[in-house]
Amino acid sequence: MMPSKQTTNFLPVLSLLIAATLWGVIWYPMRLLEQGGLHGAWQAVVLYATAALIFVRCWPRVFEAYPKALLNLTVMALASGWCNLSFMLAVLDGEIVRVLLLFYLSPIWAVVLGWLLLGERPSRGGLSVLAIALSGAVIMLWEPRVGYPWPETGADWLALSSGFAFAIMNVETRYLQSIDIDVKTVVAWLGCVVVAGVVVVVMGISLPVVSGSVWVGALLLGALAITVMTLAVQYGVTHMPVQRSAVILLFEIVAGALSSQLLTDEVIGWQEWVGGVLIILAAYLTAKREIKS
């Protein structure tokens, strides 16, 4: 029996909600690993290498598929690498809610890239929603000392660049419809290992001396959380339009806000509240328009 349309719509949404929840709370074990002495770049190498090795059976198909879509798979891999590494470094050093909100300006980039690369032309209403999200970003980034919006810290820059890379990765994932999800997933993980490895070498970050429990924790985080989150995202963005998947993943902000309030003493300022409300409002309006259509 063929699956109903309702079921085929439900599964991608569910997978993205699961991924968003896990991404919203994964900062906490990552901070614990950093406190144990494992630098963020080395965390990325260990976590994603572990995930890739678990799926080693897919590697022959990766090597088979790669020459057929060399450019797009390479762009996806590098975008995935920078997206994940910069996000990890941002949540380790920055304020969780602020990092998440800046990262999730990615729907702006996703809509623009989807329009330019996939021909998914936004409507006038869609452009209005983007204007709301952009207004939220301006409020969050407004710097009174200079009189215009500007990222305050390195974590801000990392979060913004991570969101842009995430949008590129999603567009490429959707474009590569003919390639299996597990193959794209392994390519994305290997891209993370490569990008993080380059950063380790360029910055001269030596292999840390940490306890065995820290290494075990990193291996388990890679084997369990990273595999589930990445597979869920890949499945979701492959089976629905780029704009809608980017909006559903905004649920990460809710998970991140709740977990940061419970587990840290970070204070959310008025700019984050107002800017965040506008960004989330834009996400809600976009989701509502998708339901109507």
PDB file of C-alpha atoms in Angstrom:
ATOM      1  CA  MET A   1       0.000   0.000   0.000  1.00  0.00           C
ATOM      2  CA  MET A   2       1.332   3.442  -0.935  1.00  0.00           C
ATOM      3  CA  PRO A   3       2.045   5.833   1.985  1.00  0.00           C
ATOM      4  CA  SER A   4      -0.478   8.659   2.308  1.00  0.00           C
ATOM      5  CA  LYS A   5       0.461  12.246   1.544  1.00  0.00           C
ATOM      6  CA  GLN A   6      -0.112  13.083   5.211  1.00  0.00           C
ATOM      7  CA  THR A   7       2.403  10.425   6.265  1.00  0.00           C
ATOM      8  CA  THR A   8       5.007  11.454   3.706  1.00  0.00           C
ATOM      9  CA  ASN A   9       4.688  15.048   4.933  1.00  0.00           C
ATOM     10  CA  PHE A  10       4.822  14.038   8.600  1.00  0.00           C
ATOM     11  CA  LEU A  11       8.059  12.040   8.542  1.00  0.00           C
ATOM     12  CA  PRO A  12      10.332  14.832   7.201  1.00  0.00           C
ATOM     13  CA  VAL A  13       8.839  17.283   9.710  1.00  0.00           C
ATOM     14  CA  LEU A  14       9.354  14.839  12.595  1.00  0.00           C
ATOM     15  CA  SER A  15      12.939  14.126  11.567  1.00  0.00           C
ATOM     16  CA  LEU A  16      13.757  17.845  11.467  1.00  0.00           C
ATOM     17  CA  LEU A  17      12.162  18.452  14.875  1.00  0.00           C
ATOM     18  CA  ILE A  18      14.256  15.655  16.390  1.00  0.00           C
ATOM     19  CA  ALA A  19      17.403  17.082  14.810  1.00  0.00           C
ATOM     20  CA  ALA A  20      16.574  20.614  15.976  1.00  0.00           C
ATOM     21  CA  THR A  21      16.017  19.464  19.565  1.00  0.00           C
ATOM     22  CA  LEU A  22      19.319  17.595  19.684  1.00  0.00           C
ATOM     23  CA  TRP A  23      21.207  20.512  18.116  1.00  0.00           C
ATOM     24  CA  GLY A  24      19.650  22.804  20.711  1.00  0.00           C
ATOM     25  CA  VAL A  25      21.100  20.849  23.648  1.00  0.00           C
ATOM     26  CA  ILE A  26      24.321  19.358  22.265  1.00  0.00           C
ATOM     27  CA  TRP A  27      26.258  22.456  23.347  1.00  0.00           C
ATOM     28  CA  TYR A  28      26.188  21.164  26.932  1.00  0.00           C
ATOM     29  CA  PRO A  29      28.148  17.902  26.453  1.00  0.00           C
ATOM     30  CA  MET A  30      30.469  19.791  24.105  1.00  0.00           C
ATOM     31  CA  ARG A  31      31.244  22.286  26.867  1.00  0.00           C
ATOM     32  CA  LEU A  32      31.858  19.421  29.257  1.00  0.00           C
ATOM     33  CA  LEU A  33      34.351  17.923  26.801  1.00  0.00           C
ATOM     34  CA  GLU A  34      36.074  21.293  26.454  1.00  0.00           C
ATOM     35  CA  GLN A  35      36.289  21.605  30.234  1.00  0.00           C
ATOM     36  CA  GLY A  36      37.949  18.196  30.166  1.00  0.00           C
ATOM     37  CA  GLY A  37      40.644  19.613  27.879  1.00  0.00           C
ATOM     38  CA  LEU A  38      39.384  18.661  24.408  1.00  0.00           C
ATOM     39  CA  HIS A  39      39.548  21.707  22.095  1.00  0.00           C
ATOM     40  CA  GLY A  40      36.523  22.381  19.883  1.00  0.00           C
ATOM     41  CA  ALA A  41      38.411  21.693  16.642  1.00  0.00           C
ATOM     42  CA  TRP A  42      39.629  18.340  17.965  1.00  0.00           C
ATOM     43  CA  GLN A  43      36.081  17.577  19.091  1.00  0.00           C
ATOM     44  CA  ALA A  44      34.914  18.082  15.522  1.00  0.00           C
ATOM     45  CA  VAL A  45      37.601  15.732  14.189  1.00  0.00           C
ATOM     46  CA  VAL A  46      36.762  12.989  16.692  1.00  0.00           C
ATOM     47  CA  LEU A  47      32.968  13.316  16.548  1.00  0.00           C
ATOM     48  CA  TYR A  48      32.642  13.296  12.769  1.00  0.00           C
ATOM     49  CA  ALA A  49      35.384  10.751  12.135  1.00  0.00           C
ATOM     50  CA  THR A  50      33.582   8.401  14.522  1.00  0.00           C
ATOM     51  CA  ALA A  51      30.283   8.917  12.716  1.00  0.00           C
ATOM     52  CA  ALA A  52      31.914   8.374   9.311  1.00  0.00           C
ATOM     53  CA  LEU A  53      33.620   5.172  10.451  1.00  0.00           C
ATOM     54  CA  ILE A  54      30.311   3.755  11.680  1.00  0.00           C
ATOM     55  CA  PHE A  55      29.029   4.084   8.104  1.00  0.00           C
ATOM     56  CA  VAL A  56      32.191   2.699   6.504  1.00  0.00           C
ATOM     57  CA  ARG A  57      30.050   0.316   4.435  1.00  0.00           C
ATOM     58  CA  CYS A  58      28.796   3.359   2.511  1.00  0.00           C
ATOM     59  CA  TRP A  59      32.280   4.462   1.509  1.00  0.00           C
ATOM     60  CA  PRO A  60      32.424   2.405  -1.743  1.00  0.00           C
ATOM     61  CA  ARG A  61      29.190   4.101  -2.873  1.00  0.00           C
ATOM     62  CA  VAL A  62      30.644   7.469  -1.871  1.00  0.00           C
ATOM     63  CA  PHE A  63      33.648   6.863  -4.120  1.00  0.00           C
ATOM     64  CA  GLU A  64      31.295   5.698  -6.872  1.00  0.00           C
ATOM     65  CA  ALA A  65      29.004   8.731  -6.632  1.00  0.00           C
ATOM     66  CA  TYR A  66      31.661  11.394  -6.145  1.00  0.00           C
ATOM     67  CA  PRO A  67      32.946  11.611  -9.750  1.00  0.00           C
ATOM     68  CA  LYS A  68      29.356  11.944 -11.005  1.00  0.00           C
ATOM     69  CA  ALA A  69      28.697  15.098  -8.946  1.00  0.00           C
ATOM     70  CA  LEU A  70      32.203  16.250  -8.099  1.00  0.00           C
ATOM     71  CA  LEU A  71      31.571  19.972  -7.759  1.00  0.00           C
ATOM     72  CA  ASN A  72      28.255  19.816  -5.890  1.00  0.00           C
ATOM     73  CA  LEU A  73      29.402  17.128  -3.451  1.00  0.00           C
ATOM     74  CA  THR A  74      32.606  19.040  -2.764  1.00  0.00           C
ATOM     75  CA  VAL A  75      30.694  22.259  -2.090  1.00  0.00           C
ATOM     76  CA  MET A  76      28.293  20.355   0.175  1.00  0.00           C
ATOM     77  CA  ALA A  77      31.161  18.714   2.075  1.00  0.00           C
ATOM     78  CA  LEU A  78      33.055  21.966   2.642  1.00  0.00           C
ATOM     79  CA  ALA A  79      29.872  23.833   3.589  1.00  0.00           C
ATOM     80  CA  SER A  80      28.994  21.073   6.044  1.00  0.00           C
ATOM     81  CA  GLY A  81      32.513  21.158   7.476  1.00  0.00           C
ATOM     82  CA  TRP A  82      32.525  24.883   8.125  1.00  0.00           C
ATOM     83  CA  CYS A  83      28.880  24.916   9.281  1.00  0.00           C
ATOM     84  CA  ASN A  84      29.484  22.335  11.982  1.00  0.00           C
ATOM     85  CA  LEU A  85      32.935  23.472  13.079  1.00  0.00           C
ATOM     86  CA  SER A  86      32.032  27.157  13.327  1.00  0.00           C
ATOM     87  CA  PHE A  87      28.802  26.301  15.160  1.00  0.00           C
ATOM     88  CA  MET A  88      30.691  24.173  17.684  1.00  0.00           C
ATOM     89  CA  LEU A  89      33.267  26.897  18.313  1.00  0.00           C
ATOM     90  CA  ALA A  90      30.513  29.519  18.623  1.00  0.00           C
ATOM     91  CA  VAL A  91      28.484  27.639  21.258  1.00  0.00           C
ATOM     92  CA  LEU A  92      31.653  26.873  23.200  1.00  0.00           C
ATOM     93  CA  ASP A  93      32.667  30.537  23.433  1.00  0.00           C
ATOM     94  CA  GLY A  94      29.470  32.579  22.968  1.00  0.00           C
ATOM     95  CA  GLU A  95      26.065  33.026  24.574  1.00  0.00           C
ATOM     96  CA  ILE A  96      23.875  30.094  23.532  1.00  0.00           C
ATOM     97  CA  VAL A  97      20.674  31.952  22.645  1.00  0.00           C
ATOM     98  CA  ARG A  98      22.497  34.717  20.764  1.00  0.00           C
ATOM     99  CA  VAL A  99      24.525  32.168  18.792  1.00  0.00           C
ATOM    100  CA  LEU A 100      21.400  30.195  17.896  1.00  0.00           C
ATOM    101  CA  LEU A 101      19.474  33.270  16.785  1.00  0.00           C
ATOM    102  CA  LEU A 102      22.317  34.491  14.583  1.00  0.00           C
ATOM    103  CA  PHE A 103      22.803  30.999  13.180  1.00  0.00           C
ATOM    104  CA  TYR A 104      19.123  30.769  12.349  1.00  0.00           C
ATOM    105  CA  LEU A 105      19.201  33.732  10.090  1.00  0.00           C
ATOM    106  CA  SER A 106      19.943  30.857   7.718  1.00  0.00           C
ATOM    107  CA  PRO A 107      16.359  30.972   6.296  1.00  0.00           C
ATOM    108  CA  ILE A 108      17.311  34.326   4.747  1.00  0.00           C
ATOM    109  CA  TRP A 109      20.316  32.774   3.041  1.00  0.00           C
ATOM    110  CA  ALA A 110      18.336  29.611   2.213  1.00  0.00           C
ATOM    111  CA  VAL A 111      15.588  31.512   0.413  1.00  0.00           C
ATOM    112  CA  VAL A 112      18.073  33.576  -1.580  1.00  0.00           C
ATOM    113  CA  LEU A 113      20.166  30.545  -2.520  1.00  0.00           C
ATOM    114  CA  GLY A 114      17.072  28.449  -3.255  1.00  0.00           C
ATOM    115  CA  TRP A 115      15.872  31.198  -5.594  1.00  0.00           C
ATOM    116  CA  LEU A 116      19.206  31.583  -7.365  1.00  0.00           C
ATOM    117  CA  LEU A 117      20.222  27.925  -7.577  1.00  0.00           C
ATOM    118  CA  LEU A 118      16.988  25.901  -7.517  1.00  0.00           C
ATOM    119  CA  GLY A 119      14.517  28.320  -9.069  1.00  0.00           C
ATOM    120  CA  GLU A 120      12.297  28.269  -5.942  1.00  0.00           C
ATOM    121  CA  ARG A 121      11.149  31.862  -6.452  1.00  0.00           C
ATOM    122  CA  PRO A 122       9.733  33.460  -3.269  1.00  0.00           C
ATOM    123  CA  SER A 123       6.400  35.268  -3.454  1.00  0.00           C
ATOM    124  CA  ARG A 124       5.802  38.868  -2.399  1.00  0.00           C
ATOM    125  CA  GLY A 125       4.591  37.561   0.959  1.00  0.00           C
ATOM    126  CA  GLY A 126       7.759  35.495   1.295  1.00  0.00           C
ATOM    127  CA  LEU A 127       9.900  38.551   0.706  1.00  0.00           C
ATOM    128  CA  SER A 128       7.901  40.419   3.374  1.00  0.00           C
ATOM    129  CA  VAL A 129       8.616  37.633   5.860  1.00  0.00           C
ATOM    130  CA  LEU A 130      12.312  37.820   5.014  1.00  0.00           C
ATOM    131  CA  ALA A 131      12.192  41.563   5.721  1.00  0.00           C
ATOM    132  CA  ILE A 132      10.819  40.808   9.201  1.00  0.00           C
ATOM    133  CA  ALA A 133      13.614  38.320   9.883  1.00  0.00           C
ATOM    134  CA  LEU A 134      16.205  40.765   8.617  1.00  0.00           C
ATOM    135  CA  SER A 135      14.776  43.473  10.897  1.00  0.00           C
ATOM    136  CA  GLY A 136      15.260  41.112  13.832  1.00  0.00           C
ATOM    137  CA  ALA A 137      18.874  40.589  12.821  1.00  0.00           C
ATOM    138  CA  VAL A 138      19.483  44.341  12.595  1.00  0.00           C
ATOM    139  CA  ILE A 139      18.085  44.856  16.104  1.00  0.00           C
ATOM    140  CA  MET A 140      20.190  42.042  17.529  1.00  0.00           C
ATOM    141  CA  LEU A 141      23.386  43.231  15.887  1.00  0.00           C
ATOM    142  CA  TRP A 142      22.849  46.975  16.334  1.00  0.00           C
ATOM    143  CA  GLU A 143      25.983  48.507  17.815  1.00  0.00           C
ATOM    144  CA  PRO A 144      25.286  51.955  19.356  1.00  0.00           C
ATOM    145  CA  ARG A 145      28.979  52.875  19.436  1.00  0.00           C
ATOM    146  CA  VAL A 146      29.298  52.664  15.651  1.00  0.00           C
ATOM    147  CA  GLY A 147      25.696  53.454  14.684  1.00  0.00           C
ATOM    148  CA  TYR A 148      24.976  50.388  12.570  1.00  0.00           C
ATOM    149  CA  PRO A 149      24.494  46.619  13.029  1.00  0.00           C
ATOM    150  CA  TRP A 150      27.765  44.750  13.501  1.00  0.00           C
ATOM    151  CA  PRO A 151      28.714  41.450  15.193  1.00  0.00           C
ATOM    152  CA  GLU A 152      30.164  42.050  18.667  1.00  0.00           C
ATOM    153  CA  THR A 153      32.356  38.993  19.148  1.00  0.00           C
ATOM    154  CA  GLY A 154      34.116  36.222  17.309  1.00  0.00           C
ATOM    155  CA  ALA A 155      31.266  33.918  18.336  1.00  0.00           C
ATOM    156  CA  ASP A 156      28.835  36.237  16.488  1.00  0.00           C
ATOM    157  CA  TRP A 157      30.876  35.981  13.294  1.00  0.00           C
ATOM    158  CA  LEU A 158      31.142  32.207  13.656  1.00  0.00           C
ATOM    159  CA  ALA A 159      27.372  31.883  14.154  1.00  0.00           C
ATOM    160  CA  LEU A 160      26.568  34.040  11.123  1.00  0.00           C
ATOM    161  CA  SER A 161      29.013  32.194   8.875  1.00  0.00           C
ATOM    162  CA  SER A 162      27.748  28.845  10.175  1.00  0.00           C
ATOM    163  CA  GLY A 163      24.171  29.764   9.227  1.00  0.00           C
ATOM    164  CA  PHE A 164      25.251  30.788   5.741  1.00  0.00           C
ATOM    165  CA  ALA A 165      27.192  27.543   5.295  1.00  0.00           C
ATOM    166  CA  PHE A 166      24.175  25.621   6.571  1.00  0.00           C
ATOM    167  CA  ALA A 167      21.999  27.219   3.900  1.00  0.00           C
ATOM    168  CA  ILE A 168      24.511  26.266   1.192  1.00  0.00           C
ATOM    169  CA  MET A 169      24.606  22.700   2.501  1.00  0.00           C
ATOM    170  CA  ASN A 170      20.799  22.445   2.473  1.00  0.00           C
ATOM    171  CA  VAL A 171      20.517  23.792  -1.068  1.00  0.00           C
ATOM    172  CA  GLU A 172      23.154  21.344  -2.306  1.00  0.00           C
ATOM    173  CA  THR A 173      21.506  18.478  -0.431  1.00  0.00           C
ATOM    174  CA  ARG A 174      18.178  19.182  -2.114  1.00  0.00           C
ATOM    175  CA  TYR A 175      19.836  19.666  -5.506  1.00  0.00           C
ATOM    176  CA  LEU A 176      21.520  16.242  -5.268  1.00  0.00           C
ATOM    177  CA  GLN A 177      18.223  14.345  -5.345  1.00  0.00           C
ATOM    178  CA  SER A 178      19.682  11.448  -7.330  1.00  0.00           C
ATOM    179  CA  ILE A 179      22.244  10.603  -4.634  1.00  0.00           C
ATOM    180  CA  ASP A 180      21.241   8.458  -1.649  1.00  0.00           C
ATOM    181  CA  ILE A 181      20.806  10.163   1.715  1.00  0.00           C
ATOM    182  CA  ASP A 182      23.378   7.967   3.462  1.00  0.00           C
ATOM    183  CA  VAL A 183      25.987   8.773   0.802  1.00  0.00           C
ATOM    184  CA  LYS A 184      25.392  12.517   1.191  1.00  0.00           C
ATOM    185  CA  THR A 185      25.555  12.083   4.951  1.00  0.00           C
ATOM    186  CA  VAL A 186      28.958  10.393   4.883  1.00  0.00           C
ATOM    187  CA  VAL A 187      30.272  13.032   2.470  1.00  0.00           C
ATOM    188  CA  ALA A 188      29.085  15.748   4.891  1.00  0.00           C
ATOM    189  CA  TRP A 189      30.827  14.043   7.825  1.00  0.00           C
ATOM    190  CA  LEU A 190      34.073  13.613   5.924  1.00  0.00           C
ATOM    191  CA  GLY A 191      33.874  17.283   4.997  1.00  0.00           C
ATOM    192  CA  CYS A 192      33.707  18.122   8.708  1.00  0.00           C
ATOM    193  CA  VAL A 193      36.780  16.007   9.414  1.00  0.00           C
ATOM    194  CA  VAL A 194      38.720  17.657   6.584  1.00  0.00           C
ATOM    195  CA  VAL A 195      37.805  21.244   7.493  1.00  0.00           C
ATOM    196  CA  ALA A 196      38.429  20.702  11.221  1.00  0.00           C
ATOM    197  CA  GLY A 197      41.708  18.933  10.429  1.00  0.00           C
ATOM    198  CA  VAL A 198      42.862  21.877   8.315  1.00  0.00           C
ATOM    199  CA  VAL A 199      42.027  24.281  11.167  1.00  0.00           C
ATOM    200  CA  VAL A 200      43.959  22.101  13.634  1.00  0.00           C
ATOM    201  CA  VAL A 201      47.038  22.130  11.390  1.00  0.00           C
ATOM    202  CA  VAL A 202      46.867  25.816  10.415  1.00  0.00           C
ATOM    203  CA  MET A 203      46.307  27.006  13.987  1.00  0.00           C
ATOM    204  CA  GLY A 204      48.865  24.564  15.383  1.00  0.00           C
ATOM    205  CA  ILE A 205      46.460  23.033  17.902  1.00  0.00           C
ATOM    206  CA  SER A 206      48.347  20.086  19.367  1.00  0.00           C
ATOM    207  CA  LEU A 207      46.634  16.839  20.318  1.00  0.00           C
ATOM    208  CA  PRO A 208      45.458  17.396  23.901  1.00  0.00           C
ATOM    209  CA  VAL A 209      46.337  15.103  26.773  1.00  0.00           C
ATOM    210  CA  VAL A 210      42.989  14.283  28.357  1.00  0.00           C
ATOM    211  CA  SER A 211      41.520  11.489  30.447  1.00  0.00           C
ATOM    212  CA  GLY A 212      40.126   8.338  28.951  1.00  0.00           C
ATOM    213  CA  SER A 213      36.611   9.315  30.001  1.00  0.00           C
ATOM    214  CA  VAL A 214      36.826  12.453  27.829  1.00  0.00           C
ATOM    215  CA  TRP A 215      37.807  10.403  24.770  1.00  0.00           C
ATOM    216  CA  VAL A 216      35.024   7.906  25.485  1.00  0.00           C
ATOM    217  CA  GLY A 217      32.537  10.761  25.858  1.00  0.00           C
ATOM    218  CA  ALA A 218      33.605  12.254  22.521  1.00  0.00           C
ATOM    219  CA  LEU A 219      33.348   8.886  20.780  1.00  0.00           C
ATOM    220  CA  LEU A 220      29.866   8.258  22.191  1.00  0.00           C
ATOM    221  CA  LEU A 221      28.707  11.757  21.243  1.00  0.00           C
ATOM    222  CA  GLY A 222      29.881  11.181  17.688  1.00  0.00           C
ATOM    223  CA  ALA A 223      28.473   7.664  17.452  1.00  0.00           C
ATOM    224  CA  LEU A 224      25.041   8.527  18.827  1.00  0.00           C
ATOM    225  CA  ALA A 225      24.119  12.199  18.653  1.00  0.00           C
ATOM    226  CA  ILE A 226      25.954  13.208  15.468  1.00  0.00           C
ATOM    227  CA  THR A 227      24.676  10.254  13.452  1.00  0.00           C
ATOM    228  CA  VAL A 228      21.046  10.759  14.482  1.00  0.00           C
ATOM    229  CA  MET A 229      21.100  14.535  13.980  1.00  0.00           C
ATOM    230  CA  THR A 230      22.804  14.468  10.601  1.00  0.00           C
ATOM    231  CA  LEU A 231      20.683  11.666   9.174  1.00  0.00           C
ATOM    232  CA  ALA A 232      17.526  13.426  10.375  1.00  0.00           C
ATOM    233  CA  VAL A 233      18.529  16.720   8.737  1.00  0.00           C
ATOM    234  CA  GLN A 234      19.554  15.037   5.490  1.00  0.00           C
ATOM    235  CA  TYR A 235      16.247  13.154   5.302  1.00  0.00           C
ATOM    236  CA  GLY A 236      14.166  16.221   6.082  1.00  0.00           C
ATOM    237  CA  VAL A 237      15.802  18.654   3.670  1.00  0.00           C
ATOM    238  CA  THR A 238      15.791  16.049   0.905  1.00  0.00           C
ATOM    239  CA  HIS A 239      12.018  15.607   1.125  1.00  0.00           C
ATOM    240  CA  MET A 240      10.741  19.175   1.432  1.00  0.00           C
ATOM    241  CA  PRO A 241      11.473  22.664   0.046  1.00  0.00           C
ATOM    242  CA  VAL A 242      14.555  24.454   1.375  1.00  0.00           C
ATOM    243  CA  GLN A 243      12.532  27.333   2.861  1.00  0.00           C
ATOM    244  CA  ARG A 244      10.248  25.081   4.888  1.00  0.00           C
ATOM    245  CA  SER A 245      13.011  22.851   6.254  1.00  0.00           C
ATOM    246  CA  ALA A 246      15.016  25.899   7.350  1.00  0.00           C
ATOM    247  CA  VAL A 247      11.960  27.231   9.203  1.00  0.00           C
ATOM    248  CA  ILE A 248      11.141  23.971  11.005  1.00  0.00           C
ATOM    249  CA  LEU A 249      14.734  23.719  12.224  1.00  0.00           C
ATOM    250  CA  LEU A 250      14.187  27.008  14.058  1.00  0.00           C
ATOM    251  CA  PHE A 251      12.802  24.858  16.868  1.00  0.00           C
ATOM    252  CA  GLU A 252      16.441  24.555  17.888  1.00  0.00           C
ATOM    253  CA  ILE A 253      16.144  28.077  19.321  1.00  0.00           C
ATOM    254  CA  VAL A 254      13.446  26.902  21.727  1.00  0.00           C
ATOM    255  CA  ALA A 255      15.488  23.885  22.830  1.00  0.00           C
ATOM    256  CA  GLY A 256      18.624  26.002  23.168  1.00  0.00           C
ATOM    257  CA  ALA A 257      16.885  28.772  25.117  1.00  0.00           C
ATOM    258  CA  LEU A 258      15.343  26.346  27.598  1.00  0.00           C
ATOM    259  CA  SER A 259      18.534  24.366  28.106  1.00  0.00           C
ATOM    260  CA  SER A 260      20.696  27.493  28.497  1.00  0.00           C
ATOM    261  CA  GLN A 261      18.337  28.935  31.122  1.00  0.00           C
ATOM    262  CA  LEU A 262      18.382  25.657  33.059  1.00  0.00           C
ATOM    263  CA  LEU A 263      22.099  24.889  32.775  1.00  0.00           C
ATOM    264  CA  THR A 264      23.864  28.284  32.677  1.00  0.00           C
ATOM    265  CA  ASP A 265      23.664  31.743  34.233  1.00  0.00           C
ATOM    266  CA  GLU A 266      23.493  33.523  30.857  1.00  0.00           C
ATOM    267  CA  VAL A 267      21.131  36.519  30.713  1.00  0.00           C
ATOM    268  CA  ILE A 268      19.144  37.270  27.557  1.00  0.00           C
ATOM    269  CA  GLY A 269      19.235  41.021  26.796  1.00  0.00           C
ATOM    270  CA  TRP A 270      16.466  43.136  25.300  1.00  0.00           C
ATOM    271  CA  GLN A 271      18.060  43.111  21.839  1.00  0.00           C
ATOM    272  CA  GLU A 272      18.055  39.313  21.811  1.00  0.00           C
ATOM    273  CA  TRP A 273      14.431  39.238  23.009  1.00  0.00           C
ATOM    274  CA  VAL A 274      13.128  41.725  20.430  1.00  0.00           C
ATOM    275  CA  GLY A 275      15.291  40.484  17.569  1.00  0.00           C
ATOM    276  CA  GLY A 276      14.544  36.877  18.446  1.00  0.00           C
ATOM    277  CA  VAL A 277      10.791  37.477  18.516  1.00  0.00           C
ATOM    278  CA  LEU A 278      10.945  38.983  15.025  1.00  0.00           C
ATOM    279  CA  ILE A 279      13.031  36.100  13.682  1.00  0.00           C
ATOM    280  CA  ILE A 280      10.690  33.514  15.213  1.00  0.00           C
ATOM    281  CA  LEU A 281       7.650  35.487  13.976  1.00  0.00           C
ATOM    282  CA  ALA A 282       9.083  35.336  10.466  1.00  0.00           C
ATOM    283  CA  ALA A 283       9.488  31.575  10.887  1.00  0.00           C
ATOM    284  CA  TYR A 284       5.885  31.205  12.054  1.00  0.00           C
ATOM    285  CA  LEU A 285       4.491  33.253   9.154  1.00  0.00           C
ATOM    286  CA  THR A 286       6.529  31.222   6.682  1.00  0.00           C
ATOM    287  CA  ALA A 287       5.266  27.941   8.175  1.00  0.00           C
ATOM    288  CA  LYS A 288       1.686  29.233   8.079  1.00  0.00           C
ATOM    289  CA  ARG A 289       2.028  30.157   4.403  1.00  0.00           C
ATOM    290  CA  GLU A 290       3.433  26.682   3.663  1.00  0.00           C
ATOM    291  CA  ILE A 291       0.436  25.030   5.369  1.00  0.00           C
ATOM    292  CA  LYS A 292      -2.020  27.129   3.355  1.00  0.00           C
ATOM    293  CA  SER A 293      -0.261  26.331   0.101  1.00  0.00           C
TER     294      SER A 293
END
